[in-house]
Coordinates of C-alpha atoms in Angstrom, one line a residue:
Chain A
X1 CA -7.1 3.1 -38.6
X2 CA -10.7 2.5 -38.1
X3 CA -11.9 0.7 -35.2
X4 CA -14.4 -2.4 -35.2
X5 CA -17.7 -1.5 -33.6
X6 CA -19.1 -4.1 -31.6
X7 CA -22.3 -5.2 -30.1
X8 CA -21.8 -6.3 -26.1
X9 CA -23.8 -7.8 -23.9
X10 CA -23.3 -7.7 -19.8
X11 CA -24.6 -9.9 -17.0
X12 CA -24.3 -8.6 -13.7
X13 CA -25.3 -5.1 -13.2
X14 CA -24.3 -4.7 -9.9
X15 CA -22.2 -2.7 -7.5
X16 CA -19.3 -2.5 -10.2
X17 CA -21.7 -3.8 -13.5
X18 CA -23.8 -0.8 -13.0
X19 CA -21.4 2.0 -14.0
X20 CA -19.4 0.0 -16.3
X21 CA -22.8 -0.7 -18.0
X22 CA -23.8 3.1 -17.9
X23 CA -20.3 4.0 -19.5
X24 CA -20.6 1.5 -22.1
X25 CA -23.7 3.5 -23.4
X26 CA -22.3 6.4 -22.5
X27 CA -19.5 5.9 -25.0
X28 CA -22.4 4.8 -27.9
X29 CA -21.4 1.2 -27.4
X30 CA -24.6 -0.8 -28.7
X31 CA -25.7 -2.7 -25.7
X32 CA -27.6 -5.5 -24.7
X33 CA -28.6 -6.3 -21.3
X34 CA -30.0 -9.8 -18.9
X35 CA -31.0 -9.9 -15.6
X36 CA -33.0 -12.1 -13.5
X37 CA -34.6 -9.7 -11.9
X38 CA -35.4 -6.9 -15.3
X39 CA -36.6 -4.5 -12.4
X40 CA -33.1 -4.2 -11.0
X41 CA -31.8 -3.4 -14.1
X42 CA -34.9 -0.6 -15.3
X43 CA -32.7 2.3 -15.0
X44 CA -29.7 0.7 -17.7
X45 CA -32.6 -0.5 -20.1
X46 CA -34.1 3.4 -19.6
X47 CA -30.6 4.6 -20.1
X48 CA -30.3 2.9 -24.1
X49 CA -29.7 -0.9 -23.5
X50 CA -31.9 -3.7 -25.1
X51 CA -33.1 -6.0 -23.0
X52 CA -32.8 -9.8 -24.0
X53 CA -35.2 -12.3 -22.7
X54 CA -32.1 -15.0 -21.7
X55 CA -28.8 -14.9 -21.2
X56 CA -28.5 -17.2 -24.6
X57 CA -30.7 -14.2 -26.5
X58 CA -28.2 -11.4 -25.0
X59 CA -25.2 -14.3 -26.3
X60 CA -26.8 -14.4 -30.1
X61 CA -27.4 -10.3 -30.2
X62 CA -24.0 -9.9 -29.1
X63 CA -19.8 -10.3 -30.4
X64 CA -18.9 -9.4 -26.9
X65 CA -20.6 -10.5 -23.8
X66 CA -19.4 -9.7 -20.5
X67 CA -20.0 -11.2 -17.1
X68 CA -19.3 -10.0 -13.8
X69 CA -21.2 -12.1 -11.4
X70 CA -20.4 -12.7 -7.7
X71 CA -18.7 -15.8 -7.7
X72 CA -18.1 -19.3 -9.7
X73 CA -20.9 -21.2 -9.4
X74 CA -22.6 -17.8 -10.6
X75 CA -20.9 -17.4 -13.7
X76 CA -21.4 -21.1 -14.1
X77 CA -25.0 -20.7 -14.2
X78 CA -25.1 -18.4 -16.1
X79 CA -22.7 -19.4 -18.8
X80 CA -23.8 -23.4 -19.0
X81 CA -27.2 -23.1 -17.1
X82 CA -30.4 -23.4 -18.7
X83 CA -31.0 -20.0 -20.7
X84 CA -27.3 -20.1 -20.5
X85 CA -24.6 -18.0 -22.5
X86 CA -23.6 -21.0 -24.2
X87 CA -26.6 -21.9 -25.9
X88 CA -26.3 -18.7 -27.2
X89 CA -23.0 -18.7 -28.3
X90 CA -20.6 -19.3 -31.2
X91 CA -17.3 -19.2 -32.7
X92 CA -16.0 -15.1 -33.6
X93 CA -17.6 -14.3 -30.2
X94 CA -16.1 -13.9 -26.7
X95 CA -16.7 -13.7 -23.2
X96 CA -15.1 -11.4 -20.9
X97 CA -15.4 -12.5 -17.5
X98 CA -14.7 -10.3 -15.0
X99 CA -16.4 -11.2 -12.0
X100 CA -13.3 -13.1 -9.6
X101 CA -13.1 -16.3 -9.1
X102 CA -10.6 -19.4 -8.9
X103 CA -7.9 -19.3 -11.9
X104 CA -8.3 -23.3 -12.1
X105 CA -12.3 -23.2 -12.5
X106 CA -11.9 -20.1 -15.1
X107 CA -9.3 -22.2 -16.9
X108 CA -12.2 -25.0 -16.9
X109 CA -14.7 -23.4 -18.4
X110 CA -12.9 -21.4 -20.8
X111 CA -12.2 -24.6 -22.3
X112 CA -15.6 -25.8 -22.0
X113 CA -17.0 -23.0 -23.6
X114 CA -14.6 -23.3 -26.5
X115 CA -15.0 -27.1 -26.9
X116 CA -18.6 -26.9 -26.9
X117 CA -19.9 -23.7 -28.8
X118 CA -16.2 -22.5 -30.6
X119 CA -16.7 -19.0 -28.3
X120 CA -13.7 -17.7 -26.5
X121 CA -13.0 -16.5 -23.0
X122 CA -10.7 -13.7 -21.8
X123 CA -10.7 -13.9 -18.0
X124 CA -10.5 -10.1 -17.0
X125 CA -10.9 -9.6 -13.5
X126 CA -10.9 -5.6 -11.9
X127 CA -9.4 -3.6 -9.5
X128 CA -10.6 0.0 -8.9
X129 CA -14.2 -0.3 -6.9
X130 CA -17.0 1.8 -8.2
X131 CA -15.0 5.1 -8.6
X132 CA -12.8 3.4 -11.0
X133 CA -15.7 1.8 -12.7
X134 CA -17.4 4.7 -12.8
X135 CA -14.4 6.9 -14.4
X136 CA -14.1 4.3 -16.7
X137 CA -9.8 3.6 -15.1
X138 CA -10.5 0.0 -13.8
X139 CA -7.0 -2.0 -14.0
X140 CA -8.2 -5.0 -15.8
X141 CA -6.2 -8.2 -15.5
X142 CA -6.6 -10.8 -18.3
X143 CA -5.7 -14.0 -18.8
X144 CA -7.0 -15.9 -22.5
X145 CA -4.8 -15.3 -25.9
X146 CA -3.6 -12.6 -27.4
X147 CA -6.5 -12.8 -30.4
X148 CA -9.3 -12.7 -27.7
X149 CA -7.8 -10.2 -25.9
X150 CA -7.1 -7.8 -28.7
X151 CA -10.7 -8.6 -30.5
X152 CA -12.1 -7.5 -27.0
X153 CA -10.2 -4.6 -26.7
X154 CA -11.8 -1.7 -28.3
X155 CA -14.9 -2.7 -26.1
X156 CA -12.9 -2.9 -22.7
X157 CA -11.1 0.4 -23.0
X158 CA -13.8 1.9 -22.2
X159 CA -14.0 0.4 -19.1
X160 CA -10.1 0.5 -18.2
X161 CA -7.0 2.6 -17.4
X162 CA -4.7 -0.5 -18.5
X163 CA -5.8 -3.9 -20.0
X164 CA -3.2 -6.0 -19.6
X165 CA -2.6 -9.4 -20.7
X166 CA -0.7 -12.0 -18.3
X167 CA -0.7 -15.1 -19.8
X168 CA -2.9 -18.0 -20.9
X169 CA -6.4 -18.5 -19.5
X170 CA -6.3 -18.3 -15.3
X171 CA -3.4 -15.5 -15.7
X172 CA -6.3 -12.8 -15.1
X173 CA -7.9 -14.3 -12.0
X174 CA -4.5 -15.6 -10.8
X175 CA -3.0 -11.9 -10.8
X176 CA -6.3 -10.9 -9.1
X177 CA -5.7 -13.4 -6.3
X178 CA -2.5 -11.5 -5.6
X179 CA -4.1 -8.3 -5.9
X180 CA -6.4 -9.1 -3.3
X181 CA -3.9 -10.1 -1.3
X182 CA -2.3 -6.9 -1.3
X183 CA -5.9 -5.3 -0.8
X184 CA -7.1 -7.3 2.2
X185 CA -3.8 -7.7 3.7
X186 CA -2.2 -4.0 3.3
X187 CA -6.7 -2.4 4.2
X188 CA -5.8 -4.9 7.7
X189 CA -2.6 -3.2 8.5
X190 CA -3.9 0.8 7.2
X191 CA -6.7 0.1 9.8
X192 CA -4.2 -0.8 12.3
X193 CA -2.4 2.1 12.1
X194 CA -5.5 4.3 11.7
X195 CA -6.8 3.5 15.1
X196 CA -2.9 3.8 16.4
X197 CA -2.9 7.0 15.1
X198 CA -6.2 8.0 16.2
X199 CA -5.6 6.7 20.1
X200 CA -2.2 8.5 19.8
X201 CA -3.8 11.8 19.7
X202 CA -2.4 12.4 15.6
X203 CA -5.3 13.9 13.2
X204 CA -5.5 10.3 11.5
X205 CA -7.5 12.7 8.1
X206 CA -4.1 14.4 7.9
X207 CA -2.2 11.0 7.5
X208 CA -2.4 11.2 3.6
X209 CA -1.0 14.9 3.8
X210 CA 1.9 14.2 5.8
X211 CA 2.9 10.7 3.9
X212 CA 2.8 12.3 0.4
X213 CA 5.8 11.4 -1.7
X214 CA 6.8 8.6 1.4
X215 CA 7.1 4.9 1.5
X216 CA 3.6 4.4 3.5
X217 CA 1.4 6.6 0.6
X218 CA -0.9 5.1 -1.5
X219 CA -4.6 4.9 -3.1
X220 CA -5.7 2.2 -0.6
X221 CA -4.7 4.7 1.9
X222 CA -6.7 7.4 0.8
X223 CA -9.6 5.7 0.3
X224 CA -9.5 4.1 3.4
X225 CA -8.8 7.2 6.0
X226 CA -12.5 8.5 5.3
X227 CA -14.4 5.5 5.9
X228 CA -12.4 4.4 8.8
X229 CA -12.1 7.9 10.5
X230 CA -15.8 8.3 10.8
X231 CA -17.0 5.3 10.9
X232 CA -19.5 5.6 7.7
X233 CA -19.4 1.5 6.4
X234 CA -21.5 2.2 3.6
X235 CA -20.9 -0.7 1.1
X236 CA -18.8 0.5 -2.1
X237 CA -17.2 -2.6 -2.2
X238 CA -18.8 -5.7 0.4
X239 CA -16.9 -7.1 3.2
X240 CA -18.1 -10.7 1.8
X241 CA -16.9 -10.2 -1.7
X242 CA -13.0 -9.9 -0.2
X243 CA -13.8 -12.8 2.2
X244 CA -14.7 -14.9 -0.7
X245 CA -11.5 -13.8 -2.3
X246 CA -8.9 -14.5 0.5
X247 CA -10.7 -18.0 0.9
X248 CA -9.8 -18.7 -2.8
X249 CA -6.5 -16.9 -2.4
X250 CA -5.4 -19.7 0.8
X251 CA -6.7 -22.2 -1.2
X252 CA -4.2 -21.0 -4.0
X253 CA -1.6 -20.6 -1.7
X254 CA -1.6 -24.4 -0.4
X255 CA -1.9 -25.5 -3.9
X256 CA 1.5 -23.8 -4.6
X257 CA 2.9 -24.2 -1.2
X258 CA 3.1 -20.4 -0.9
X259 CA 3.4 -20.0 3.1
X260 CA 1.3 -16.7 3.7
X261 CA 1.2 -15.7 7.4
X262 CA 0.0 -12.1 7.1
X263 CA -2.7 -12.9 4.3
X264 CA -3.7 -16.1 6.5
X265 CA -4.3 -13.5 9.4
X266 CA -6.1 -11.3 7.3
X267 CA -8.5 -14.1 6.1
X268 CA -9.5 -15.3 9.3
X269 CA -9.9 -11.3 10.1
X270 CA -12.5 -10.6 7.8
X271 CA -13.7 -14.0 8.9
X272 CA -14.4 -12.9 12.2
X273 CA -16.2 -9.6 10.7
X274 CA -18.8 -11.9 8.5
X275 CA -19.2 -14.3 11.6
X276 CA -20.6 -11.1 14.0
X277 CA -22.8 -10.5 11.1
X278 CA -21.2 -7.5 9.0
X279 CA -20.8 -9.2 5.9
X280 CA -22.5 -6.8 3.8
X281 CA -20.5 -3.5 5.0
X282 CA -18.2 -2.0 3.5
X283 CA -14.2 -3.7 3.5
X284 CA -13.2 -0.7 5.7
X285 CA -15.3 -1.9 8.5
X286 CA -12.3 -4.1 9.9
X287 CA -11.0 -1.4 12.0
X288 CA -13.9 -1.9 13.9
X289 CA -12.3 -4.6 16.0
X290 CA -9.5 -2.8 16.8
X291 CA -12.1 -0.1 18.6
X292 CA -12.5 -0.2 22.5
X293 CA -16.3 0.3 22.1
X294 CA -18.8 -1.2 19.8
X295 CA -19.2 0.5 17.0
X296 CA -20.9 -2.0 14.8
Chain B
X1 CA 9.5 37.8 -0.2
X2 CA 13.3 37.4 0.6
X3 CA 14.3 33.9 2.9
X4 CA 16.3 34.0 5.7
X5 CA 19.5 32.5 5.4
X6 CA 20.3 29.8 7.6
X7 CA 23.6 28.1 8.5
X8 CA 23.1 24.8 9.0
X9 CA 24.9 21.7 11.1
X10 CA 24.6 18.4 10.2
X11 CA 25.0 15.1 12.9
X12 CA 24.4 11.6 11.2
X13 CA 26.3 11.0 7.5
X14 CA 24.9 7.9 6.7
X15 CA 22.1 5.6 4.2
X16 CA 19.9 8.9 4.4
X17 CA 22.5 12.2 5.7
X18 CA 24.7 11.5 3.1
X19 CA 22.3 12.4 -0.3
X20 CA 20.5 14.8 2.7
X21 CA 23.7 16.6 3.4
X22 CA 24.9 16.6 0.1
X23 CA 21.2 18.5 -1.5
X24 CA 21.9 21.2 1.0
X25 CA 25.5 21.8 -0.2
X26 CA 23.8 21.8 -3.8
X27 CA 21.2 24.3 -2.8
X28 CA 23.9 26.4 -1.4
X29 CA 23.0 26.4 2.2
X30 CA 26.3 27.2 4.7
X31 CA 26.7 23.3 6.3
X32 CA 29.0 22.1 9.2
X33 CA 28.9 18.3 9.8
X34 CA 30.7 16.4 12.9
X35 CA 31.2 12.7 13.1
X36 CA 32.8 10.1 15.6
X37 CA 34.8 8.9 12.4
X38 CA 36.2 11.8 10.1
X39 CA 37.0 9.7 7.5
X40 CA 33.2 8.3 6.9
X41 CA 32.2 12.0 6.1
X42 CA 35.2 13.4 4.2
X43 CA 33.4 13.2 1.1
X44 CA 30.7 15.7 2.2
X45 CA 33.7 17.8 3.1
X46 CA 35.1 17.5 0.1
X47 CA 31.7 18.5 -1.3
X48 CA 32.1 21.9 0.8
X49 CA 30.8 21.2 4.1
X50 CA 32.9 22.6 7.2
X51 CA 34.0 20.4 9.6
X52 CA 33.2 21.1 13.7
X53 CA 35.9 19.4 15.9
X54 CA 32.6 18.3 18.2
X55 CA 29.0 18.2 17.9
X56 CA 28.8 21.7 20.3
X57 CA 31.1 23.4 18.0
X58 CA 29.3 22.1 15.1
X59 CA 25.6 24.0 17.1
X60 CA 27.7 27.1 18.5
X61 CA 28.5 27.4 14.2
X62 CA 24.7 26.8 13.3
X63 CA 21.2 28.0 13.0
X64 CA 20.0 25.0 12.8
X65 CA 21.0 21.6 13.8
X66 CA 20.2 18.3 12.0
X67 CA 20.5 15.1 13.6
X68 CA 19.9 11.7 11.8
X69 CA 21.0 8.9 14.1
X70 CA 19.8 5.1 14.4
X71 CA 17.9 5.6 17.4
X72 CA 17.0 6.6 21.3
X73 CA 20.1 6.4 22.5
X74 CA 22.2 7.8 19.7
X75 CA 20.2 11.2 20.0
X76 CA 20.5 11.3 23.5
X77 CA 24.3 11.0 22.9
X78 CA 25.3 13.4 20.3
X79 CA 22.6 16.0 22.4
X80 CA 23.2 15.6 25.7
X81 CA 26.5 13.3 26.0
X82 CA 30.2 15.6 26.7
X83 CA 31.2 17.8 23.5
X84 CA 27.6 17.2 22.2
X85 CA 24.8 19.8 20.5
X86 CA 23.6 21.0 24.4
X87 CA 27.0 22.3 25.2
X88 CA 26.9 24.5 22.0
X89 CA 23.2 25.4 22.2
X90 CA 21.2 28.3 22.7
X91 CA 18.1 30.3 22.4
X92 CA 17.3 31.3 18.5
X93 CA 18.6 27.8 17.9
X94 CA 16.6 25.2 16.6
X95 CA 17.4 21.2 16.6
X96 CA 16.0 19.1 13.7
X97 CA 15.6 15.6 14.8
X98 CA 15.2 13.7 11.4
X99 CA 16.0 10.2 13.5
X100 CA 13.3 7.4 14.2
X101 CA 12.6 7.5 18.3
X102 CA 9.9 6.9 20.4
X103 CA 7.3 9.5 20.6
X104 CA 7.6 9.6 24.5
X105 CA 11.6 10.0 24.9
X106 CA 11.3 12.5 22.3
X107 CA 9.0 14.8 24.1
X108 CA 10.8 14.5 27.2
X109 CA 14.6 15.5 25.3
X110 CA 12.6 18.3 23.3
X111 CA 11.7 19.6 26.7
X112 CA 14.9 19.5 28.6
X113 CA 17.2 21.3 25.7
X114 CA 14.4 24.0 25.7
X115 CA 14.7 24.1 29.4
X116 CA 18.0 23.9 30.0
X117 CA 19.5 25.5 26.8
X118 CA 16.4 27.7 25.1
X119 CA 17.2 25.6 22.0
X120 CA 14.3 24.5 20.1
X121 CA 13.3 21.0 18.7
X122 CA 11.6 19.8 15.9
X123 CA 10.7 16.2 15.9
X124 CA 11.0 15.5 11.9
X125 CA 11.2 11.8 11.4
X126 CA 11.2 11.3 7.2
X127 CA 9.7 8.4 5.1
X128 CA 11.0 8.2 1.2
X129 CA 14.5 6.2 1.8
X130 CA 18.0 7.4 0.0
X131 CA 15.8 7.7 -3.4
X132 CA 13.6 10.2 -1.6
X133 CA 16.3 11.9 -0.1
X134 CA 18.5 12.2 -2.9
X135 CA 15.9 13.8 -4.5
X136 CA 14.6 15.9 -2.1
X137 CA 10.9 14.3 -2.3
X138 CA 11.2 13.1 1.3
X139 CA 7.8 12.9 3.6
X140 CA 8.8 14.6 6.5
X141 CA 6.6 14.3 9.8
X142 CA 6.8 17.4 12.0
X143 CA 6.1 17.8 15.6
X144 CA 7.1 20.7 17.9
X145 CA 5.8 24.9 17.6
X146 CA 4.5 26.7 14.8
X147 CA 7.6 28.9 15.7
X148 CA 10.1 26.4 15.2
X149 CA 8.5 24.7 12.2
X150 CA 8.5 28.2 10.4
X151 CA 11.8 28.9 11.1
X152 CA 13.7 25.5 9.8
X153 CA 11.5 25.0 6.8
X154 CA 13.7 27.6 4.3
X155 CA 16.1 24.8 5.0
X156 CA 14.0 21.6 5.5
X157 CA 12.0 22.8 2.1
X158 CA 15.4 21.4 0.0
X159 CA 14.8 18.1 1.3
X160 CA 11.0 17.3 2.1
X161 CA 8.1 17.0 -0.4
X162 CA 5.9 17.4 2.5
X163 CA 6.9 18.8 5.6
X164 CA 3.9 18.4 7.9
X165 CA 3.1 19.9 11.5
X166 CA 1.2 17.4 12.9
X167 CA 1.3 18.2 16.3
X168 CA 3.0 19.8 19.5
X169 CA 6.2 17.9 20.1
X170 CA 6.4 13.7 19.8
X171 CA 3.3 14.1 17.0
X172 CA 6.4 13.5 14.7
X173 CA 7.4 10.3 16.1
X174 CA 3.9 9.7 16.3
X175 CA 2.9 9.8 13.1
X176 CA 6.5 8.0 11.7
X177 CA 5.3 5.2 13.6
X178 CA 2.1 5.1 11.8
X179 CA 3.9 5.3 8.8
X180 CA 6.2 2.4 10.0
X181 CA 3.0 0.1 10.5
X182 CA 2.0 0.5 7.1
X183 CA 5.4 0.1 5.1
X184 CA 6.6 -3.1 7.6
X185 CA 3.0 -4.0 7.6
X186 CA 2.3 -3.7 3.8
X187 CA 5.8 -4.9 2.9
X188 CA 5.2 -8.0 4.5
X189 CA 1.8 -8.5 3.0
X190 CA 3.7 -7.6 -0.5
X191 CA 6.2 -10.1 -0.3
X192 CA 3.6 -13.1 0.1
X193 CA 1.4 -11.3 -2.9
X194 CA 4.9 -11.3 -4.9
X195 CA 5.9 -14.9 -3.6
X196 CA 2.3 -15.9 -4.7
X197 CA 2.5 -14.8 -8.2
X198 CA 5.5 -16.5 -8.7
X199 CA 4.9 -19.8 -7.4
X200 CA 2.2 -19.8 -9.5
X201 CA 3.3 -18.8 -12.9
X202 CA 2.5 -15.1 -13.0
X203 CA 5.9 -12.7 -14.1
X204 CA 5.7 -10.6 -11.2
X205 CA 7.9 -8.2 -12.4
X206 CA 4.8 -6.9 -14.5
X207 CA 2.1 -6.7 -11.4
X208 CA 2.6 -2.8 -11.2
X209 CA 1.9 -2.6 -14.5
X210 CA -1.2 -4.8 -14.5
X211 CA -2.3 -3.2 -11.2
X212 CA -1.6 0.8 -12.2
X213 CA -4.9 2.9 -11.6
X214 CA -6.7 -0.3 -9.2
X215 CA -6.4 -0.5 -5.8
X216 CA -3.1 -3.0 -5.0
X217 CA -1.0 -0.8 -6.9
X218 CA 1.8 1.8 -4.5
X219 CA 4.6 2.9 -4.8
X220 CA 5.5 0.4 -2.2
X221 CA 4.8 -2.1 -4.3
X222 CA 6.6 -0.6 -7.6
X223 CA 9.7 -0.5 -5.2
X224 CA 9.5 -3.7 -3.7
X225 CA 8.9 -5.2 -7.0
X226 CA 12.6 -5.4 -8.6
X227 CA 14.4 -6.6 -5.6
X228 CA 12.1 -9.4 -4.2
X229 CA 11.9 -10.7 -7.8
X230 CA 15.7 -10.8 -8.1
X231 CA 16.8 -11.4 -5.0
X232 CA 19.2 -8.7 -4.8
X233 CA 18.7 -7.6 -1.1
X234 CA 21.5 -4.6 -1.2
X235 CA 20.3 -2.4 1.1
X236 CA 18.7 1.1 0.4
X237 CA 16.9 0.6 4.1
X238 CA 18.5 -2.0 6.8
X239 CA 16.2 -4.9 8.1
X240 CA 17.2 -3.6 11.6
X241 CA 16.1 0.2 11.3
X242 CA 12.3 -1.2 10.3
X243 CA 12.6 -4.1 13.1
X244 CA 13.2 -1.3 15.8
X245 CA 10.9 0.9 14.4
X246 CA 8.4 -1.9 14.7
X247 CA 9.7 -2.8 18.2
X248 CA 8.5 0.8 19.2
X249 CA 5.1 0.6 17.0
X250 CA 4.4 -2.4 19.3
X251 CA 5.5 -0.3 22.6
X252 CA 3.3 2.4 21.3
X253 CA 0.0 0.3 20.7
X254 CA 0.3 -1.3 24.3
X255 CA 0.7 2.1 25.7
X256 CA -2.9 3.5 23.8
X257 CA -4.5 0.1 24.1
X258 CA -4.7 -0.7 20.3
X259 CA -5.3 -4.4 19.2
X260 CA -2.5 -4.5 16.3
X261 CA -2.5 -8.3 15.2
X262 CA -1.5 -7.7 12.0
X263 CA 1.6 -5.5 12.9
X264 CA 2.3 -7.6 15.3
X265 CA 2.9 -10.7 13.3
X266 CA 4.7 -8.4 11.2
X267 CA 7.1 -7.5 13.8
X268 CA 7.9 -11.4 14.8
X269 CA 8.3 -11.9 10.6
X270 CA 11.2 -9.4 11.1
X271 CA 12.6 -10.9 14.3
X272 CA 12.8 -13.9 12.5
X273 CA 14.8 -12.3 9.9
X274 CA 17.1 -10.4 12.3
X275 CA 17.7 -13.7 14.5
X276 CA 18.4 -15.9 11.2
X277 CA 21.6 -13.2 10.9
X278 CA 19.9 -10.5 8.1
X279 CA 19.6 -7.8 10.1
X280 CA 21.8 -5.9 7.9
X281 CA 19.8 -7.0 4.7
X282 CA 17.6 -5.0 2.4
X283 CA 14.0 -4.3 4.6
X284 CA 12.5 -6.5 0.7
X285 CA 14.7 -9.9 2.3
X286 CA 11.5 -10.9 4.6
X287 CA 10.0 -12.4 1.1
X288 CA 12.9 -15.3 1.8
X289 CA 11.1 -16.6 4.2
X290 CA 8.4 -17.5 1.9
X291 CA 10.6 -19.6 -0.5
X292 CA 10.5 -22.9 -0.5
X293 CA 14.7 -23.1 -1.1
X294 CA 17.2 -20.9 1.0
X295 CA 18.2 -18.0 -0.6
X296 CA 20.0 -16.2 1.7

């Protein structure tokens, strides 16, 4: 069966948009490209992407545009703001947003979007950080129907190890709320036990080695034994970004009366990070209160 | 390379020495077991295992002794008590504790048998649960000599994936009660992502397969999934082993001066369980807690 080619467009080359960007043309996808700042985006335009002059111009040039932005009133600007998506848009196209953001403000403007202009929404929210981006193995969470999702597919598989549909518009962003849980709440405890292990006198690199196969092995783990070992907070993924998320993730919780003691204490954790200024380290930089010396 | 033949003993049928004992007898290796109540361990006679009339005869007929008991005092007992594994010890012997202790208490035990007996000891605390065993995947955390780690691991090798030296004696312990921070930490942070997800419409059961590849997904996770979405709390692991575990974590982090807010919290989560009568509950019953109708 021959597969649909389609022309995308992506707003948000950032920390995450960057590689999925460079994969996209990597994999001969025909690609169009926004930014408001064209400089920060040089290197994708040198790499084979157009660049469009608006955020509507990328919308008309493109079946499939894609948005990962940093929060919701980002992707609100730039889906209904002036220049926006949406005056570029129409019906047979859809958006993939996958920047993360509240399931109930998604659900709102997927139906804005579709009232308005006809264009449809998959909310498609990642987990996987840069690496994954980069090896193109992001788990991507969607939420829209199951037309969107499939007519968006053969663009997005570039991008992903599993694509997978969770319900109606919100069940992306909803699912990522409790993968973020799991990610700030179990990174708090793996720091914990880091610096345990470290005080104890253990080889806290070797960790991964000696849990192999065990209950207490994972990804998370091994990704986060580097980082916190040494010390090295170089951003791959921002301390604010999960902030942002647990925020929205409490407020989800008292909306369903979920009671949520360890993600609560993980919140205000993280809070306590941004308020000594570290915002824009890396996640793994929460062991650093559990350190008997400054080391921030 | 031919391997030595070892006979083996084994002290401590139960969730995890039963499917240990019975791999050994499946591999072939010569096995004694002892027990306080004959009749909980006939089965693994039955299997082919001799049976010692004490837990010295049971050493004076082995290589190598196993011991897999539910905590401090237990070991101390079956080692040191009258008719127990120190009466029947000797030098060229070497004790395999596979039991959860205290770091501390173990290096001080380790240290009399060698000085009163010339029997060796391994500190070998495990991670993986009945599935791990039964398979002979377990994570298996070593402390003690190179010596004495060389010279169990023809046996040790049928039941451990990994079977890690991480230290001189007590780096065992050690490094199970690292693991224990992360699987009664990250448990506990699971069972709010999982309570989460269903409070708010999302069908749980299919979050490992919408998190495979990203960064929330473990094997934790994939085996906390099934139970804390039915409900079916038969336990594979006892809320009590993981709430003395924790007990000791806690010990162990005032003792090396480690701020541990989020195992701590954990801990009391357990308590709760444990005081509320579910002590002898699957360790996946602490997601009750979060329901907002009792369902235990």
């Amino acid at each position: 069966m021959g597969e649909a080619v389609r022309t995308v467009g992506y707003v948000g080359i950032g920390l995450m948009g960057r590689p999925m960007a460079l994969r996209l043309l990597g994999a001969g996808v025909p690609l169009t490209v926004w930014g408001r700042n064209p400089d920060r985006i040089a290197d994708v335009v040198a790499a084979g992407a157009a660049l469009a002059e608006s955020a509507a111009a990328l919308a008309r040039a493109s079946d499939v545009v894609i948005t990962c932005v940093s929060d919701t009133a980002a992707v609100e600007a730039v889906v209904f703001g002036p220049g926006g998506i949406a005056e570029g848009a129409g019906p047979g196209k859809v958006l993939v947003d996958m920047s993360t953001i509240h399931p109930r403000r998604s659900r709102e403007m997927a139906e804005r979007l579709r009232a308005e202009t006809g264009m449809g929404w998959i909310d498609a929210p990642v987990s996987g950080g840069p690496p994954g981006a980069a090896a193109g193995t992001l788990a991507v969470m969607a939420g829209g129907s199951a037309a969107d999702h499939a007519f968006v597919q053969p663009v997005i598989r570039h991008l992903a190890g599993a694509f997978t549909l969770m319900g109606p518009s919100g069940a992306g962003q909803t699912t990522k709320m409790v993968n973020q849980v799991i990610v700030g709440g179990c990174k708090s405890v793996i720091a914990e036990a880091i610096q345990l292990a470290m005080n104890s006198g253990i080889d806290a690199t070797r960790l991964p080695e000696a849990f192999a196969g065990g209950r207490a092995d994972s990804s998370l783990l091994r990704q986060s034994v580097p980082k916190m070992v040494s010390g090295d907070f170089t951003p791959t993924g921002h301390l604010r970004t999960i902030m942002k998320d647990l925020d929205m993730v409490m407020e989800l919780a008292r909306e369903t009366r979920t009671p949520m003691p360890m993600t609560g204490l993980a919140t205000e954790i993280h809070r306590m990070m941004v308020a000594h200024g570290h915002a824009d380290t890396d996640t793994t930089s929460v062991i650093a209160l559990l350190r008997d010396k400054p080391v921030l």
